mmCIF file of C-alpha atoms in Angstrom:
data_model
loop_
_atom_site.group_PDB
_atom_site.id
_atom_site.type_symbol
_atom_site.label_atom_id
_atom_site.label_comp_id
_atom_site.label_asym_id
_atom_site.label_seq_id
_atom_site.Cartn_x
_atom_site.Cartn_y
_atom_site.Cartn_z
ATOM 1 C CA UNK A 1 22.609 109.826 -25.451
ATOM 2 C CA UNK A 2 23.429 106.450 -27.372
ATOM 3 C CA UNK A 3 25.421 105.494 -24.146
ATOM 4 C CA UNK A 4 22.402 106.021 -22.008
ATOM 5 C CA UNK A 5 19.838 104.292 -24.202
ATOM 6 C CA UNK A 6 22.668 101.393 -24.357
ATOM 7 C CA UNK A 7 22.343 101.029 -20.288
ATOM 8 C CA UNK A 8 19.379 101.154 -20.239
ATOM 9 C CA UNK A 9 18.699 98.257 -22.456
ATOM 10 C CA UNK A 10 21.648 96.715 -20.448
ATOM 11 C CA UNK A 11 19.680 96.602 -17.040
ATOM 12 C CA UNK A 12 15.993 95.831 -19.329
ATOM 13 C CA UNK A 13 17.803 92.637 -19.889
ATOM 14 C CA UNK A 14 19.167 91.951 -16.788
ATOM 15 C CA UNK A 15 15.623 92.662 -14.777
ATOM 16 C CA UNK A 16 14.194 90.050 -17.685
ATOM 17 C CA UNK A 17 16.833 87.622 -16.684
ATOM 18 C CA UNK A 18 16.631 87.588 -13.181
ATOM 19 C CA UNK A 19 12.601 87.685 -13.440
ATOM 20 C CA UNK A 20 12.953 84.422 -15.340
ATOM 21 C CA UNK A 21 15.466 82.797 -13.345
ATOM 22 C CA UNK A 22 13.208 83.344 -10.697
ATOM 23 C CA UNK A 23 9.849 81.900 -12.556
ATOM 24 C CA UNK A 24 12.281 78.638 -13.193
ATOM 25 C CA UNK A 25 12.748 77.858 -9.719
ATOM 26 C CA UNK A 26 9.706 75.862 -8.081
ATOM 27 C CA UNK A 27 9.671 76.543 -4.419
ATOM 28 C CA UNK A 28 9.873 72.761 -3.207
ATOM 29 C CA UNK A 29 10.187 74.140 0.915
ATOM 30 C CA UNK A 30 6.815 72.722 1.260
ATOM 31 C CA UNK A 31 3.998 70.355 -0.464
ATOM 32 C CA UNK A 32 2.184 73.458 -1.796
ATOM 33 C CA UNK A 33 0.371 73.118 -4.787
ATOM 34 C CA UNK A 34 1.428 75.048 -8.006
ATOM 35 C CA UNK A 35 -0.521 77.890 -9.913
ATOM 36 C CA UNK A 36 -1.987 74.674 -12.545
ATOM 37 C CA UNK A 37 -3.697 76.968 -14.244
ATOM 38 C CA UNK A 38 -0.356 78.886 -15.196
ATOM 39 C CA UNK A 39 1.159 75.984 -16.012
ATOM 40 C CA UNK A 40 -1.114 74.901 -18.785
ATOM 41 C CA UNK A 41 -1.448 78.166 -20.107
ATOM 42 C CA UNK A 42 2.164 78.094 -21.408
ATOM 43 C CA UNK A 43 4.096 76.386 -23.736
ATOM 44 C CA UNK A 44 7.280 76.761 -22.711
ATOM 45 C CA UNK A 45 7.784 73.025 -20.791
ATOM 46 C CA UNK A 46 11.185 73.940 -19.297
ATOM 47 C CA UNK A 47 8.705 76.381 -16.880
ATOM 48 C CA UNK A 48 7.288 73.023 -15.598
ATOM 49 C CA UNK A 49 8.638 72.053 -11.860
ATOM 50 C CA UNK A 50 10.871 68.356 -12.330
ATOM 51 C CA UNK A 51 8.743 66.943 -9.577
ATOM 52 C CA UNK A 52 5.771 67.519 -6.795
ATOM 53 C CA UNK A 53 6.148 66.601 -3.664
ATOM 54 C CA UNK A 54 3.593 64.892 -1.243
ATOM 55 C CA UNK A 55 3.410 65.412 2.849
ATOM 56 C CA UNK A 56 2.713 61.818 3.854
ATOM 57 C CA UNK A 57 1.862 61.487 7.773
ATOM 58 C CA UNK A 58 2.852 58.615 8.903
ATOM 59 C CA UNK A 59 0.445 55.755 11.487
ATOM 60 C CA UNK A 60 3.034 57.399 14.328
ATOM 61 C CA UNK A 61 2.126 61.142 13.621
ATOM 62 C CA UNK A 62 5.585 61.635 12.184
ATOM 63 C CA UNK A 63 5.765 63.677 8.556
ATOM 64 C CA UNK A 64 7.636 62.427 5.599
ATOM 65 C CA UNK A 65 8.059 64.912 2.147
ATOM 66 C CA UNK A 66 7.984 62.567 -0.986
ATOM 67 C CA UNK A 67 8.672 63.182 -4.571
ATOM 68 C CA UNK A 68 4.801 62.761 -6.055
ATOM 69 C CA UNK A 69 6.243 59.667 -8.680
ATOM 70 C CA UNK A 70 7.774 57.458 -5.988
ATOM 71 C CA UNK A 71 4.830 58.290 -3.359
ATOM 72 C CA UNK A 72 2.699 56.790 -6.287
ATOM 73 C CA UNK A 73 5.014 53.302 -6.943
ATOM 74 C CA UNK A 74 4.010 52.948 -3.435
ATOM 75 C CA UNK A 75 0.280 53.605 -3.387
ATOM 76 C CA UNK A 76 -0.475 51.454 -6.513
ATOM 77 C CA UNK A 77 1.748 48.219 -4.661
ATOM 78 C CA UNK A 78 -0.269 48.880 -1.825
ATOM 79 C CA UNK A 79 -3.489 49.162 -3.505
ATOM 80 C CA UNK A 80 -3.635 47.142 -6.120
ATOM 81 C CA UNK A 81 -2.129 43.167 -7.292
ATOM 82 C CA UNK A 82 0.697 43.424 -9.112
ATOM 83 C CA UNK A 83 -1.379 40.147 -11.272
ATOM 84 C CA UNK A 84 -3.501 43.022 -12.849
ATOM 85 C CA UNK A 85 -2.969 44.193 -16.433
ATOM 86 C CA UNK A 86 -0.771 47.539 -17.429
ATOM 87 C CA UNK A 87 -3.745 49.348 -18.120
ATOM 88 C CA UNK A 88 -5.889 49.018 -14.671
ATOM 89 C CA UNK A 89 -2.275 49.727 -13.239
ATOM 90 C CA UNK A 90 -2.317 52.863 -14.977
ATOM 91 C CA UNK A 91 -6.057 53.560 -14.568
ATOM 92 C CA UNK A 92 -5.325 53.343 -10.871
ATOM 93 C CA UNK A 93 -1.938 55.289 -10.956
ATOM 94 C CA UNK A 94 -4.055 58.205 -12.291
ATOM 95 C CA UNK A 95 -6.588 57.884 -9.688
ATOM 96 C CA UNK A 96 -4.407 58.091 -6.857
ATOM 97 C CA UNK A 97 -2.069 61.086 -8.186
ATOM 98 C CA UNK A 98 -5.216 62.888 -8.703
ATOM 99 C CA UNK A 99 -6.917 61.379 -5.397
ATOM 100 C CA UNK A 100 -3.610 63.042 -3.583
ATOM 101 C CA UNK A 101 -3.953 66.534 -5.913
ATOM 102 C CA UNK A 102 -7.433 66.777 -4.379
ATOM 103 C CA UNK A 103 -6.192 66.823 -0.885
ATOM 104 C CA UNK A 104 -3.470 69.675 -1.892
ATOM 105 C CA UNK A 105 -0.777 66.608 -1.593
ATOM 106 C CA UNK A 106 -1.393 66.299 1.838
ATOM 107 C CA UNK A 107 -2.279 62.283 2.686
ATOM 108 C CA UNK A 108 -1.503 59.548 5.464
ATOM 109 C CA UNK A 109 -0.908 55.923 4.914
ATOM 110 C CA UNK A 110 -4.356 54.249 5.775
ATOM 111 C CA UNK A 111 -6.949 53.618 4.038
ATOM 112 C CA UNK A 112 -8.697 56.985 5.155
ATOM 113 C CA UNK A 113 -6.717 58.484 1.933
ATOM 114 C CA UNK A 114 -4.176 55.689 0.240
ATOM 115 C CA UNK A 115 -2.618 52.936 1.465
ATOM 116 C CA UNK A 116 1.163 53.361 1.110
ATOM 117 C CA UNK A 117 3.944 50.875 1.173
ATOM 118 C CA UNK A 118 7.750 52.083 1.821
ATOM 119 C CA UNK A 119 10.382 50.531 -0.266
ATOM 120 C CA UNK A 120 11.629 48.008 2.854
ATOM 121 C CA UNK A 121 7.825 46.901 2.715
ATOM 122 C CA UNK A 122 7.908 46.118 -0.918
ATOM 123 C CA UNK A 123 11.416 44.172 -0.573
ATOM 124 C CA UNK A 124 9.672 42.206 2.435
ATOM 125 C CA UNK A 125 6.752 41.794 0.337
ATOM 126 C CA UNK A 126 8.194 40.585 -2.787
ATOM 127 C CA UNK A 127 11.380 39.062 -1.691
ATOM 128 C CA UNK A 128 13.586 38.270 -4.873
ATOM 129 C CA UNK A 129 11.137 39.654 -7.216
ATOM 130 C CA UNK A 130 11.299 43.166 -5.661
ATOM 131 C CA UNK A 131 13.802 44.457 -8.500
ATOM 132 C CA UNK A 132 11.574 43.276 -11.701
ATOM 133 C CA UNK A 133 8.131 44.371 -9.833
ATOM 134 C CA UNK A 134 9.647 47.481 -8.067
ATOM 135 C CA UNK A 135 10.717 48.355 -12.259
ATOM 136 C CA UNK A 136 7.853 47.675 -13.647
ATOM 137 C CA UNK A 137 5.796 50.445 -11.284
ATOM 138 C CA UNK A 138 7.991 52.607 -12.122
ATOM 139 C CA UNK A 139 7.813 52.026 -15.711
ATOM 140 C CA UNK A 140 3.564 52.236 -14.657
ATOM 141 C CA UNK A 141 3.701 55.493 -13.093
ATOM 142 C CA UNK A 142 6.467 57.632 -15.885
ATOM 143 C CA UNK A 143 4.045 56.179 -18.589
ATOM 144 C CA UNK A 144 1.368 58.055 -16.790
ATOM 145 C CA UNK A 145 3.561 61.301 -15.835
ATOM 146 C CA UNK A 146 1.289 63.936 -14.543
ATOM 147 C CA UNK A 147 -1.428 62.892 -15.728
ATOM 148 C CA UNK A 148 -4.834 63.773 -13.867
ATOM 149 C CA UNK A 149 -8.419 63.889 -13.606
ATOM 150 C CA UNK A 150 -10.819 67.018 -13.352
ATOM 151 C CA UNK A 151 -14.041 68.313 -13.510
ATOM 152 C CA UNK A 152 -14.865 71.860 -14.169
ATOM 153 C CA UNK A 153 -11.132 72.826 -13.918
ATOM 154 C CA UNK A 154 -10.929 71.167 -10.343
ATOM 155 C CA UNK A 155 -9.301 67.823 -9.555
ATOM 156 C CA UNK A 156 -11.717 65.399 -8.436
ATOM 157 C CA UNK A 157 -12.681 63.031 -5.899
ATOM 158 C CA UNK A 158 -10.975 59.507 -7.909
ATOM 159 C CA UNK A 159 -13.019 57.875 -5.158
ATOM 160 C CA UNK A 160 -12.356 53.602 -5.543
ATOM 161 C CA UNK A 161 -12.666 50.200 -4.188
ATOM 162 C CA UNK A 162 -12.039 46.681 -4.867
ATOM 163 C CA UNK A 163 -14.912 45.119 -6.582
ATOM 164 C CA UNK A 164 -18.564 45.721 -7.185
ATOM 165 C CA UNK A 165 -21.543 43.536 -7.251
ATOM 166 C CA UNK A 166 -22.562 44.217 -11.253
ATOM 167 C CA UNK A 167 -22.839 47.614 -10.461
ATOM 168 C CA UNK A 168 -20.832 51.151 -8.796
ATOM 169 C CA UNK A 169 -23.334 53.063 -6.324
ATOM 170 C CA UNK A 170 -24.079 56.664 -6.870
ATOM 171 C CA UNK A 171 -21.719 59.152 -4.186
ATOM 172 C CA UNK A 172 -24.878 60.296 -2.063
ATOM 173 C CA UNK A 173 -26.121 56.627 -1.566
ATOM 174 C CA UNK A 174 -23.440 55.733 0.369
ATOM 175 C CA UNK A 175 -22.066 58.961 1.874
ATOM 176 C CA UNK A 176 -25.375 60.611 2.213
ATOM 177 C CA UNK A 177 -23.739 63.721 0.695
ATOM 178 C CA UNK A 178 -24.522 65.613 -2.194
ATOM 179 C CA UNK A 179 -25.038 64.604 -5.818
ATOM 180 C CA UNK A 180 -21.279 64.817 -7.018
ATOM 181 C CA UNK A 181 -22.032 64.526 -11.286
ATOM 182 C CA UNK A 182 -18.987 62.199 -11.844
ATOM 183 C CA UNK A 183 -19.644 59.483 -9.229
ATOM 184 C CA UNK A 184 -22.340 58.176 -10.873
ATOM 185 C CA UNK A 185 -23.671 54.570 -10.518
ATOM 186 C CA UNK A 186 -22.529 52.701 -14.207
ATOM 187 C CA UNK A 187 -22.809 48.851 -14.916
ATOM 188 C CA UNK A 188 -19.623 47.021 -13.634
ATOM 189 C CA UNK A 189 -19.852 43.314 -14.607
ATOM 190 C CA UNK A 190 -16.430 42.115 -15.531
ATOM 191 C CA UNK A 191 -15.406 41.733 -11.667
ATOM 192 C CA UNK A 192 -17.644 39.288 -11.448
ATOM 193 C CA UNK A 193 -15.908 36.053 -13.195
ATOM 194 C CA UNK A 194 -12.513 37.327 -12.393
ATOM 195 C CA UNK A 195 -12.525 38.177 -8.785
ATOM 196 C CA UNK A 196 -11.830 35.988 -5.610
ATOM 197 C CA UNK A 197 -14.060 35.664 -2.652
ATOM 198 C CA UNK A 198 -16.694 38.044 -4.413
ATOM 199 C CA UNK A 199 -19.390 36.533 -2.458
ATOM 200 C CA UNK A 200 -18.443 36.349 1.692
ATOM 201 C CA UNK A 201 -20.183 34.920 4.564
ATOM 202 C CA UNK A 202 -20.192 36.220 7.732
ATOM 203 C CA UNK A 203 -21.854 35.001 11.051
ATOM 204 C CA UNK A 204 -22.734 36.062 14.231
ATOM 205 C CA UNK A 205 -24.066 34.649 17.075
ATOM 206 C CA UNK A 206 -26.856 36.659 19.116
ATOM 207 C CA UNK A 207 -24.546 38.169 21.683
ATOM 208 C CA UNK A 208 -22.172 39.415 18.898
ATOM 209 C CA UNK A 209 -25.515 41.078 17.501
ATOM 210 C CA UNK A 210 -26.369 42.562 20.418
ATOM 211 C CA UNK A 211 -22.681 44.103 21.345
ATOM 212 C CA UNK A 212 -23.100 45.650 18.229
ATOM 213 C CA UNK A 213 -26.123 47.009 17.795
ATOM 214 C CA UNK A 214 -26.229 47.771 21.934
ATOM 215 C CA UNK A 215 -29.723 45.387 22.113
ATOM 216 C CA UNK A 216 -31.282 42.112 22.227
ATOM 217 C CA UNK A 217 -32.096 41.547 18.651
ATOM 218 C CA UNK A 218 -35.985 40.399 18.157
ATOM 219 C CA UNK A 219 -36.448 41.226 14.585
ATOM 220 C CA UNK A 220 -33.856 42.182 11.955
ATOM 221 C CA UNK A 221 -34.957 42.467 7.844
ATOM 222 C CA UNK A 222 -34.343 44.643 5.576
ATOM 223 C CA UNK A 223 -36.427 47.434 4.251
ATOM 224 C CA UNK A 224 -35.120 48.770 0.928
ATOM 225 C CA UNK A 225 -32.589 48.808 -1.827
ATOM 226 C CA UNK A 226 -31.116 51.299 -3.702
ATOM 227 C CA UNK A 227 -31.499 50.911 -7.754
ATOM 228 C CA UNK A 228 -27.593 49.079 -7.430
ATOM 229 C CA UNK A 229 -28.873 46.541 -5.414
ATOM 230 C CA UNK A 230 -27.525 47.655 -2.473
ATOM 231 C CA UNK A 231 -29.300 47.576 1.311
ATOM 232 C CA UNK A 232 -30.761 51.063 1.974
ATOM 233 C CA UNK A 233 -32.642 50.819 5.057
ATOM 234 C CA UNK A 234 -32.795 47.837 7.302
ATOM 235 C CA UNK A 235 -35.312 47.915 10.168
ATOM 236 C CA UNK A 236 -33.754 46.586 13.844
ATOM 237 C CA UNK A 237 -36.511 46.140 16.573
ATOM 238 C CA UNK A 238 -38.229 48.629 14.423
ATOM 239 C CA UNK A 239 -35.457 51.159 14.484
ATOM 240 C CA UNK A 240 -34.300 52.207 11.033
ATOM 241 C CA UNK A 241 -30.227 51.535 9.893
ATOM 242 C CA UNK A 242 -28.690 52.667 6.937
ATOM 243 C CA UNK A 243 -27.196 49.976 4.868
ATOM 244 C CA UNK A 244 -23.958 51.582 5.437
ATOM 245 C CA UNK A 245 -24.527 51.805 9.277
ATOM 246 C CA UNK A 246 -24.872 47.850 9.475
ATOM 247 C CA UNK A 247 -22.360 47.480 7.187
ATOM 248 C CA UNK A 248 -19.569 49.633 9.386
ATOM 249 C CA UNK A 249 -21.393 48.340 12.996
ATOM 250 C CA UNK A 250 -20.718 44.549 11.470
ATOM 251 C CA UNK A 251 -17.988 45.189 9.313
ATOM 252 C CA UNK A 252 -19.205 43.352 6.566
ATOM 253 C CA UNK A 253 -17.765 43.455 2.961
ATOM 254 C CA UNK A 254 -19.998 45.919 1.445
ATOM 255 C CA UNK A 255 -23.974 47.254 1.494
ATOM 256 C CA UNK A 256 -25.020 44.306 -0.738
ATOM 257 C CA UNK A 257 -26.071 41.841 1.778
ATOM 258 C CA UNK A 258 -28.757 39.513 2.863
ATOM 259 C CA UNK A 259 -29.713 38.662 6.433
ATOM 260 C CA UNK A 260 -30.472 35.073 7.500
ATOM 261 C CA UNK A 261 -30.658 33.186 10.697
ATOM 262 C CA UNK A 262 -30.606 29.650 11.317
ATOM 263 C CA UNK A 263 -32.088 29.488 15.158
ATOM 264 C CA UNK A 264 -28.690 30.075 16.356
ATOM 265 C CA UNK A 265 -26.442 32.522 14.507
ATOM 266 C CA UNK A 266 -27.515 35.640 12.164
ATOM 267 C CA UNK A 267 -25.977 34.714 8.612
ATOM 268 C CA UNK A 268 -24.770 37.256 6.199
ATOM 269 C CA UNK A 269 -23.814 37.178 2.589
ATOM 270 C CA UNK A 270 -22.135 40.328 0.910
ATOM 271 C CA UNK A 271 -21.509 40.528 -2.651
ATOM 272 C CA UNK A 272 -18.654 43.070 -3.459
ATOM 273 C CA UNK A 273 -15.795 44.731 -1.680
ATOM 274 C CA UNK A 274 -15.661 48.152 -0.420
ATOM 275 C CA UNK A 275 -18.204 51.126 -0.286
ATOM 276 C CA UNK A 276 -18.833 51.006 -4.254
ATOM 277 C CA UNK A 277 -18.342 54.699 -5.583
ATOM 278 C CA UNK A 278 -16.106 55.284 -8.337
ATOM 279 C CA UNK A 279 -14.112 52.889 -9.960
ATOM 280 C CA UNK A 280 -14.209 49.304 -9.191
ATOM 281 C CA UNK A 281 -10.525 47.687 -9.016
ATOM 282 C CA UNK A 282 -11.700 44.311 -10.310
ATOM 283 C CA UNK A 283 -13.809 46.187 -12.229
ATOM 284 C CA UNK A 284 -10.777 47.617 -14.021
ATOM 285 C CA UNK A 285 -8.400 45.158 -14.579
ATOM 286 C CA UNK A 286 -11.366 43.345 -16.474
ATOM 287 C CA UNK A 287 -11.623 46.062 -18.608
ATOM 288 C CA UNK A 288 -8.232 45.996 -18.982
ATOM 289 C CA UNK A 289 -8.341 41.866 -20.180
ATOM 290 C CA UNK A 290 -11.140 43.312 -22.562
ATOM 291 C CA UNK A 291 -8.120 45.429 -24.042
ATOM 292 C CA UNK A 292 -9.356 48.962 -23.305
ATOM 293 C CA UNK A 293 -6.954 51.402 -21.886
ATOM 294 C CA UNK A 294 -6.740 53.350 -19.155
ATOM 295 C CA UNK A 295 -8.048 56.485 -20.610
ATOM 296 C CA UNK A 296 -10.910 54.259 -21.207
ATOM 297 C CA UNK A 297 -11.080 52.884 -18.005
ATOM 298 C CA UNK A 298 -10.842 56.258 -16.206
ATOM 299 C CA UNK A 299 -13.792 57.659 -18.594
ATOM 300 C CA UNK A 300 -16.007 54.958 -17.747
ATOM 301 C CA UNK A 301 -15.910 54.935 -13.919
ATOM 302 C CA UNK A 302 -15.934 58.799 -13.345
ATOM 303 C CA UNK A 303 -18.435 59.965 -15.761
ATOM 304 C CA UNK A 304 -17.559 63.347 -17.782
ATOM 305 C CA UNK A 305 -14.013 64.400 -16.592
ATOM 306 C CA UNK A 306 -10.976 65.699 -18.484
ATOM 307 C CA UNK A 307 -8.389 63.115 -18.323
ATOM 308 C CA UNK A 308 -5.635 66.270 -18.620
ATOM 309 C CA UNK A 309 -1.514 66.644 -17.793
ATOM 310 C CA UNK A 310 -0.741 68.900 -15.088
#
């Protein structure tokens, strides 16, 4: 009987082992995201997988499998100066990992999700400083390690864009969606001394006017503003435009614009770059000059998350 109980106990242990082995292994045979929830609700780190991996489709339709750390050294050199503080480095590293969690790792290289530069870009880009820049990302994005953004136990929409005009713009302002409670319009002043070519002209002569908007243009003006300051509604020959239609139809800087016209061309001046929901680039790197840190940064922009670790 002892010799039976003894076997017993013998194959117990070696079901428990091979169970665990099992657990140990993350499946990396495709970009699937992990059970997070499982993850956090242990303690035991060694059950964590070394590294995610993103499917990045390439501008030729081709696929490429990255580890999740280097995909980010090349989203954050493609999306933001390497001139900007540590912290709006870091503000934006977290962004984009949890920008590419909330498509279940599954991005291109445009600005439709991130913009993405390879490693032969970078070198090209940065010449002889490539090795101390190319470091220093990397140092940016292991300081950072798994760290993401949620709301209500889902990873959100880190919606951004390069500077404001004072102020962010609520999410259904400019993408006529739904109220999303994080994306909320906050005061965002500190782009405003610090970055370049805030305010842009652009001109157009009548034909250009009418290619784009498919008719001789007779009256133009616009007819509202949101609370940011933003166009709204702009009337053309009496038909109503969004702010965001003439904005995409002209491709002008962003929804803050006024319309002018001198007898020959229409003038426009924009204040801001980008659709304005979430956080503000410029926005963060001079919070970042201001000395608060990214967990700081992250709070302010996208009202109410958990800044969390996988």
């Amino acid at each position: 009987m002892k010799k039976i109980f003894m076997r017993l106990g013998a194959l117990a242990l070696l079901f428990a082992w091979i169970n665990y082995s099992l657990y140990l292994k993350p499946d990396k045979s495709h970009a699937k995201e992990p059970d997070i929830q499982q993850l956090n609700d242990t303690n035991d780190k060694t059950t964590l997988p070394s590294e995610y991996q993103v499917e990045v489709t390439q501008k030729d339709g081709s696929v490429q499998y990255l580890a999740l750390d280097d995909y980010l050294v090349g989203v954050v050199a493609g999306e933001m100066p390497l001139s900007f503080e540590d912290e709006a480095l870091k503000a934006q590293t977290v962004a984009s990992r949890t920008f590419a969690f909330s498509r279940g790792l599954k991005v291109d290289t445009t600005t439709n999700t991130q913009v993405y530069l390879t490693v032969e870009q970078m070198k090209n880009n940065w010449k002889d400083e490539f090795d101390q820049k190319y470091e220093r990302l990397k140092n940016i994005v292991s300081s950072t390690h798994n760290v993401v953004m949620k709301y209500n136990n889902n990873y959100i929409s880190a919606l951004f864009f390069s500077s404001s005009n004072g102020k962010t713009e609520n999410s259904e302002d400019y993408f006529a969606s739904s109220s999303v409670p994080y994306l909320r319009s906050v005061d965002s002043t500190w782009e405003l001394s610090i970055c370049p070519n805030i305010e842009r002209t652009s001109n157009f002569t009548p034909e250009q006017m009418k290619a784009a908007f498919n008719q001789d243009i007779e009256d133009i003006h616009i007819v509202s503003h949101y609370d940011s300051g933003r166009v709204k509604e702009v009337s053309v020959n009496n038909q109503i435009y969004s702010g965001r239609e003439v904005r995409e139809l002209l491709n002008l800087a962003s929804t803050d614009f006024k319309i002018n016209y001198d007898g020959s061309q229409y003038i426009f001046d924009t204040v801001g770059f980008g659709h304005g929901v979430g956080m503000s680039q410029y926005g963060a790197n001079g919070m970042a000059m201001n000395g608060y840190s990214y967990e700081e940064i992250l709070a302010y922009y996208y009202q109410n998350v958990e800044i969390c670790k996988l």
